[in-house]
Amino acid sequence: MNTNNLKEYLALLTPYTELRVQSNNIMSMAFLNGNMISNSQNRIHGVSARVYKNGSWGFASNSVVNDAGIQAVLSEAENNASFLDSRLDLRKALFNPTVGKMKKDFRSTKHPLSQGEIKEFIKLLDNYIATKYPDVMQRYVGIQFLSMEKNLVTSDGVEFYSFIPRTAIPVQLTVVKDGVPVNLYEAFGGLGEAQDFLDNPENFFPKIDTLYQELIKKSEGVMPKAGLCEVILASDIAGILAHEAIGHTTEADLVLGGSIAAEYMNKEVASPLVTLVDFANTYNGKTLTMPIYMDDEGVVAEDVVIIENGILRNYMHNKETARLFGTEPKGNARAWQFNDEPLIRMRNTAILPGKDKLEDMIASIEDGYFLTKTGNGQADTTSEFTFSVNMGYEIKNGKLGRAIKDTTISGIAFEVLKSVTMVSDEMTWAGTGGMCGKKQPIPVGMGGPSIKCKVNIGGE
Amino acid sequence: MANKEILKHTLARLEKVVDKCQCSTSINRKYELNLENGRISLLRTTIDHNYSVTVIKDQKQGSISINKTDEQSINEAIDNVVEICANSEVDEAYDIAPYQEPKTFVSGDLEPDLNKMFDLLQDYVDNIKTNYPTIKLMDTAISFTVSTKHLMNSNGVDFTETEGYYDFTSLFAAKEGDKSSSFNYSSYYVRKLEKDLLSYGSLKQVLDETTNQIYTQGVADKFKGDIIITPDCMSMLVYFVVNVYLSNMPLISKTSPLYNKLGEQVASPLFTLHAAPRDERIAKGYHVTGDGFEAKNMTIFDKGVLTSYVLNQYGAKKTGLPRSNNTGGCYIVENGDTPLEDMIKNCKRGVLVHRISGGNPNNNGDLSVVLKNSFYIEDGEIKYPLNETMITLNLKDALANIVEVSKEQVNFGHEIYPYVKVKDVLISGK
């Protein structure tokens, strides 16, 4: 049988079965101070089957993808479901069937670049930094490419093919100020293959210039004054707040596991200015960084409005939790590799833009901060969060002031969203999105407007 | 082809094409029982193959890794890695391990006991329901993994390593009405399943603590006090110390404040840290490093004196510093002679730090993080669980300011840590 044409196996699938062949291709190259420190490729390809039997799930996978390998995983998944069914005896019914046939291919239409061409391009960027900014004592420039290619069929009759590529060009610069190293990082890129971004190095030069100028300001920056303060969170940070601190608390598996959001359905959890959505694939007619059209349970993906005008309206589900909550799944069940089972995951999460102008928001703050870049963030099922802030500025008497040094912000996200008094009218999506961790990693998109709110900031 | 035949085929094909070559194959079989919504829900079995090859020619290097071991895929990978190598950059530090005596290492069980795994997991679920009624289980899984890896290189290195281990991890929160604790977790590795799941690692202690973390308070002010770091939290801090100060990147770029400090007293005399992948107490260790050396145990800090960095062969050649005996992980901090109870009694004002959340330290080791699942201590007593409380410290200063190390140690199967008390840390509330 043709292992690229899984519908030939439909007759072998017992209700309910998912059969998925998936390939993740990863390419990584990096230069540290002009020295190539990584240059590798990794292809993870294989087949998995997941079988549902009376309330028990059996899953099996193998990296051997041929007719025998596919039949073997189908058989082993069935055996695993039977083993659990024999021990648990849950006698649960099948799910309502979901159907659909779809193909979504974001493969580049441009000619692929060779390894050598990619290397020369990255070296050009590195040389640009080395030549123009000799005071940069550490330069890190690289490229990271990930593509996820999936072929899914289910016993309900779903047939889905997708190819989603993502490219990041990370740049980190370090200068030394008063004996202490200070660095700043930015990743350029987004949905697409290397050739979609590496066409003209001069497109990157102004971005690198901006990064360097911000780094110099940061190296001369001051520590913020610690405590609760008024801030404007730019889209980079508003996006991670939406994803990390709110989004996770509204994933139904975490709701069942004790998340604070279990108590908040249809209650006011944020300022009426806040509407927060997990977009499936498209915003304002534009394809997002991580476009999901159908998930790995064969559910056609739809947007999930999590908070509507300050009221918590929806959780995110897989088939099982949707049935438990008496609702319909909307395509949030996603698996990272072929050998992973689908978990409830976000797609492209953002607060919707409001009506305020950013300059008016800055002008409205007497003593606070404009926080623009974050490195990472963590949050809790209580919605308590901590994010690093890698770039930001003081706001004094309605005007931007000195840059600030690396710091951390923290708070209870639902309280922070209640403190929102202004939301900017522009919308920015983080170009390269991010990787979310929850048993498995998964690429996600994030974005948002700038929001004015109150958070705790670390500092002196 | 059998796995060793693949490696011989690789070396033979590349012998006249490149100067040096290292290649490896592995096969992993994993059996995993998972919970969803607080009950056993999924049995997952996976078979994963890996083939990796690194070549060096004219001091250029290329690497490729695929999860196939069929002849066509292997031959394509060999062709690709030669191309990657040709498009690499010259670096005199690229090398492979020298000849060592061929060895085979075997540890742990080679087959799982699925029924026992199911019974122990079901007992755990029942135990939680009965004895921890406020606890809500989230991601929780028990798995058994058996893996066999072959590694060979063109200098005659020939190692085979087979290991089997059980892995248990449980994520949970405590909830009463509309109040809930922060999520908390515990995980560990064991070679054999001999006791109930609550008996290993820190699991029981962490569950007990979490049930007391629903009604939290903040600290009202900012003060310098003691932090008592739990064994669970030590893991993250030790990894920070190694990554920021002792590993390839900060030493190659000379940004590490501990550069050129080998042999110097840089930490408290109470602090001794080993990286010991071959220690008998470590269930998930390793015998062979990724760069083809037989791993040996090593001491990184000996009574506060820096005795080794964590450098692989590339890092060593790049910096001119000695290659370390292993490539890190499997950390063991030696225990002290103070019972935990006394460490708390001796604390005038401070916090018991179980988990930290926030950014990574900067290149200088400065760290500002929010405390999770942690308690406030005053006048020698644990007073209440904390919320929205931060600590700010510098990792190097913290190593020097260790004042007590507990008698008790927790063995997580891949690491072993005691409780460690550090003085003069900035603790701040909202």
Coordinates of N, CA, C and O in Angstrom, one line a residue, chain A residues 298-383:
Chain A
G298 N -8.9 15.2 14.2 CA -9.7 15.3 13.0 C -10.9 16.3 13.2 O -11.9 16.2 12.5
V299 N -10.7 17.3 14.1 CA -11.7 18.3 14.3 C -11.4 19.5 13.5 O -10.2 20.0 13.7
V300 N -12.3 20.0 12.7 CA -12.1 21.3 12.0 C -11.9 22.4 13.0 O -12.7 22.6 13.9
A301 N -10.8 23.2 12.8 CA -10.4 24.2 13.7 C -11.2 25.5 13.6 O -11.4 26.0 12.5
E302 N -11.7 26.0 14.7 CA -12.4 27.2 14.8 C -11.8 28.1 15.9 O -11.2 27.6 16.8
D303 N -12.0 29.4 15.8 CA -11.5 30.3 16.8 C -12.3 30.0 18.1 O -13.5 29.7 18.1
V304 N -11.6 30.2 19.3 CA -12.2 30.1 20.6 C -12.2 31.4 21.3 O -11.1 31.9 21.5
V305 N -13.3 32.0 21.5 CA -13.4 33.3 22.2 C -13.3 32.9 23.7 O -14.3 32.4 24.3
I306 N -12.2 33.2 24.4 CA -12.0 32.8 25.7 C -12.6 33.8 26.7 O -13.4 33.5 27.6
I307 N -12.3 35.1 26.5 CA -12.9 36.2 27.3 C -13.5 37.1 26.3 O -12.9 37.6 25.3
E308 N -14.8 37.4 26.6 CA -15.5 38.4 25.7 C -15.9 39.6 26.5 O -16.7 39.5 27.5
N309 N -15.3 40.7 26.2 CA -15.6 42.0 26.9 C -15.5 41.8 28.4 O -16.4 42.2 29.2
G310 N -14.5 41.1 28.8 CA -14.2 40.9 30.2 C -14.9 39.7 30.9 O -14.6 39.4 32.0
I311 N -15.7 39.0 30.2 CA -16.4 37.8 30.7 C -15.8 36.5 30.2 O -15.7 36.4 29.0
L312 N -15.5 35.6 31.1 CA -15.0 34.3 30.6 C -16.1 33.5 30.0 O -17.1 33.2 30.6
R313 N -15.9 33.1 28.7 CA -17.0 32.5 27.9 C -16.7 31.1 27.5 O -17.6 30.3 27.4
N314 N -15.4 30.7 27.3 CA -15.1 29.4 26.8 C -13.8 28.8 27.3 O -12.9 29.6 27.6
Y315 N -13.8 27.5 27.5 CA -12.5 26.8 27.7 C -12.1 26.2 26.3 O -12.9 26.1 25.4
M316 N -10.9 25.7 26.3 CA -10.4 25.0 25.1 C -10.5 23.5 25.4 O -10.2 23.0 26.5
H317 N -10.8 22.7 24.4 CA -11.2 21.3 24.6 C -10.5 20.3 23.6 O -10.2 20.7 22.5
N318 N -10.4 19.0 24.0 CA -10.3 17.9 23.1 C -11.7 17.3 23.0 O -12.6 17.7 23.7
K319 N -11.8 16.2 22.3 CA -13.1 15.5 22.2 C -13.6 15.0 23.5 O -14.8 15.2 23.8
E320 N -12.7 14.5 24.4 CA -13.2 13.9 25.6 C -13.6 15.0 26.6 O -14.7 14.8 27.2
T321 N -12.9 16.1 26.7 CA -13.3 17.1 27.7 C -14.5 17.9 27.2 O -15.4 18.3 27.9
A322 N -14.6 18.0 25.8 CA -15.8 18.7 25.3 C -17.1 17.9 25.6 O -18.1 18.5 26.0
R323 N -17.0 16.6 25.5 CA -18.2 15.8 25.9 C -18.5 15.9 27.4 O -19.6 16.1 27.8
L324 N -17.4 16.0 28.2 CA -17.6 16.1 29.6 C -18.3 17.4 30.0 O -19.1 17.5 30.9
F325 N -17.9 18.5 29.3 CA -18.5 19.8 29.5 C -19.7 20.1 28.7 O -20.3 21.2 28.8
G326 N -20.1 19.2 27.9 CA -21.4 19.4 27.1 C -21.2 20.4 26.0 O -22.1 21.2 25.7
T327 N -20.1 20.4 25.4 CA -19.8 21.4 24.3 C -19.2 20.7 23.1 O -19.0 19.5 23.1
E328 N -18.8 21.5 22.1 CA -18.1 20.9 21.0 C -16.7 21.3 20.9 O -16.3 22.4 21.3
P329 N -15.8 20.4 20.5 CA -14.4 20.7 20.4 C -14.2 21.6 19.2 O -14.9 21.5 18.2
K330 N -13.1 22.4 19.3 CA -12.9 23.4 18.2 C -11.4 23.3 17.6 O -10.9 24.3 17.1
G331 N -10.8 22.1 17.7 CA -9.6 21.9 17.0 C -8.3 22.3 17.9 O -7.4 22.8 17.3
N332 N -8.4 22.1 19.2 CA -7.2 22.4 20.0 C -6.4 21.2 20.4 O -5.4 21.3 21.1
A333 N -6.7 20.0 19.9 CA -6.0 18.8 20.2 C -4.8 18.6 19.3 O -5.0 18.3 18.1
R334 N -3.6 18.9 19.7 CA -2.5 18.9 18.8 C -1.3 18.0 19.4 O -1.1 18.0 20.6
A335 N -0.6 17.3 18.5 CA 0.5 16.5 18.9 C 1.8 17.1 18.3 O 1.8 17.6 17.2
W336 N 2.9 17.0 19.1 CA 4.2 17.5 18.6 C 4.8 16.7 17.6 O 5.1 17.1 16.5
Q337 N 5.1 15.4 17.9 CA 5.7 14.5 16.9 C 4.8 13.3 16.6 O 3.8 13.2 17.3
F338 N 5.3 12.5 15.7 CA 4.4 11.4 15.3 C 4.2 10.5 16.5 O 3.1 9.8 16.6
N339 N 5.1 10.4 17.4 CA 5.0 9.5 18.6 C 4.3 10.1 19.8 O 4.4 9.6 20.9
D340 N 3.7 11.3 19.6 CA 3.0 11.9 20.7 C 1.5 11.9 20.5 O 1.0 12.0 19.4
E341 N 0.7 11.7 21.6 CA -0.7 11.8 21.5 C -1.2 13.2 21.6 O -0.5 14.1 22.1
P342 N -2.3 13.5 21.0 CA -2.8 14.9 21.0 C -3.2 15.3 22.4 O -3.7 14.6 23.2
L343 N -2.8 16.6 22.7 CA -3.1 17.2 24.0 C -3.8 18.5 23.7 O -3.7 19.1 22.6
I344 N -4.5 19.1 24.7 CA -5.2 20.3 24.5 C -4.1 21.4 24.4 O -3.4 21.6 25.4
R345 N -4.1 22.1 23.3 CA -3.0 23.2 23.1 C -3.7 24.4 22.5 O -4.7 24.3 21.8
M346 N -3.0 25.5 22.8 CA -3.4 26.8 22.1 C -2.9 26.8 20.7 O -2.0 26.0 20.3
R347 N -3.4 27.7 19.9 CA -2.9 27.9 18.5 C -2.3 29.3 18.4 O -1.1 29.4 18.6
N348 N -3.1 30.3 18.2 CA -2.6 31.7 18.1 C -3.4 32.6 19.0 O -4.6 32.9 18.7
T349 N -2.9 32.9 20.1 CA -3.6 33.5 21.2 C -3.3 35.0 21.4 O -2.2 35.4 21.4
A350 N -4.4 35.8 21.5 CA -4.1 37.3 21.6 C -5.3 38.0 22.2 O -6.5 37.5 22.1
I351 N -5.0 39.1 22.8 CA -6.1 40.1 23.2 C -6.4 40.9 21.9 O -5.5 41.3 21.2
L352 N -7.7 41.2 21.7 CA -8.0 42.0 20.6 C -7.7 43.5 20.8 O -7.7 44.0 21.9
P353 N -7.4 44.2 19.7 CA -7.0 45.6 19.9 C -8.2 46.5 20.3 O -9.4 46.1 20.1
G354 N -7.9 47.6 20.9 CA -9.0 48.5 21.4 C -9.0 49.8 20.6 O -8.8 49.7 19.3
K355 N -9.2 50.9 21.2 CA -9.4 52.1 20.5 C -8.4 53.2 20.8 O -8.4 54.3 20.3
D356 N -7.5 52.9 21.7 CA -6.6 54.0 22.2 C -5.3 54.0 21.3 O -4.8 53.1 20.8
K357 N -4.7 55.2 21.3 CA -3.5 55.5 20.6 C -2.3 55.2 21.6 O -2.4 55.7 22.8
L358 N -1.3 54.6 21.2 CA -0.2 54.3 22.1 C 0.4 55.5 22.7 O 0.7 55.6 23.9
E359 N 0.5 56.6 21.9 CA 1.1 57.8 22.4 C 0.2 58.4 23.5 O 0.7 59.0 24.5
D360 N -1.1 58.3 23.4 CA -2.0 58.7 24.5 C -1.9 57.9 25.7 O -2.0 58.4 26.8
M361 N -1.6 56.6 25.5 CA -1.4 55.7 26.7 C -0.2 56.1 27.4 O -0.2 56.2 28.7
I362 N 0.9 56.4 26.7 CA 2.1 56.8 27.4 C 1.9 58.1 28.1 O 2.3 58.3 29.2
A363 N 1.2 59.0 27.4 CA 1.0 60.4 28.0 C 0.1 60.3 29.2 O 0.2 61.2 30.1
S364 N -0.6 59.2 29.4 CA -1.5 59.2 30.5 C -0.9 58.7 31.8 O -1.5 58.6 32.9
I365 N 0.4 58.3 31.7 CA 1.1 57.7 32.9 C 2.1 58.7 33.4 O 3.0 59.2 32.7
E366 N 2.0 59.0 34.7 CA 2.9 60.0 35.4 C 4.2 59.3 35.8 O 5.3 59.9 35.5
D367 N 4.1 58.1 36.3 CA 5.3 57.4 36.8 C 5.1 55.9 36.6 O 4.4 55.3 37.4
G368 N 5.7 55.4 35.6 CA 5.5 54.0 35.3 C 6.5 53.5 34.3 O 7.6 54.1 34.1
Y369 N 6.2 52.4 33.6 CA 7.1 51.8 32.6 C 6.4 51.3 31.4 O 5.3 50.9 31.4
F370 N 7.2 51.4 30.3 CA 6.7 50.9 29.0 C 7.6 49.6 28.7 O 8.8 49.8 28.5
L371 N 7.0 48.4 28.8 CA 7.8 47.2 28.8 C 7.6 46.5 27.4 O 6.5 46.3 27.0
T372 N 8.7 46.3 26.7 CA 8.6 45.9 25.3 C 9.0 44.5 24.9 O 8.5 44.0 23.9
K373 N 10.0 44.0 25.6 CA 10.5 42.6 25.2 C 10.5 41.7 26.4 O 10.9 42.1 27.5
T374 N 10.1 40.4 26.1 CA 10.3 39.4 27.1 C 11.1 38.3 26.6 O 11.1 38.0 25.4
G375 N 11.8 37.6 27.5 CA 12.6 36.4 27.1 C 11.8 35.2 27.3 O 11.7 34.3 26.4
N376 N 11.2 35.0 28.4 CA 10.4 33.8 28.6 C 9.4 34.2 29.7 O 9.4 35.2 30.4
G377 N 8.5 33.2 30.0 CA 7.5 33.5 31.0 C 7.0 32.1 31.5 O 7.0 31.1 30.9
Q378 N 6.5 32.2 32.8 CA 5.9 31.0 33.4 C 4.6 31.4 34.1 O 4.6 32.6 34.6
A379 N 3.7 30.6 34.2 CA 2.5 30.9 34.9 C 1.9 29.7 35.6 O 2.4 28.5 35.3
D380 N 0.9 29.9 36.4 CA 0.4 28.9 37.3 C -1.0 28.7 37.0 O -1.7 29.5 36.4
T381 N -1.6 27.6 37.5 CA -3.0 27.3 37.4 C -3.8 28.3 38.2 O -5.0 28.3 38.1
T382 N -3.1 29.1 39.1 CA -3.8 30.1 39.8 C -3.8 31.4 39.0 O -4.4 32.4 39.4
S383 N -3.2 31.4 37.8 CA -3.0 32.6 36.9 C -1.9 33.5 37.4 O -1.6 34.5 36.9

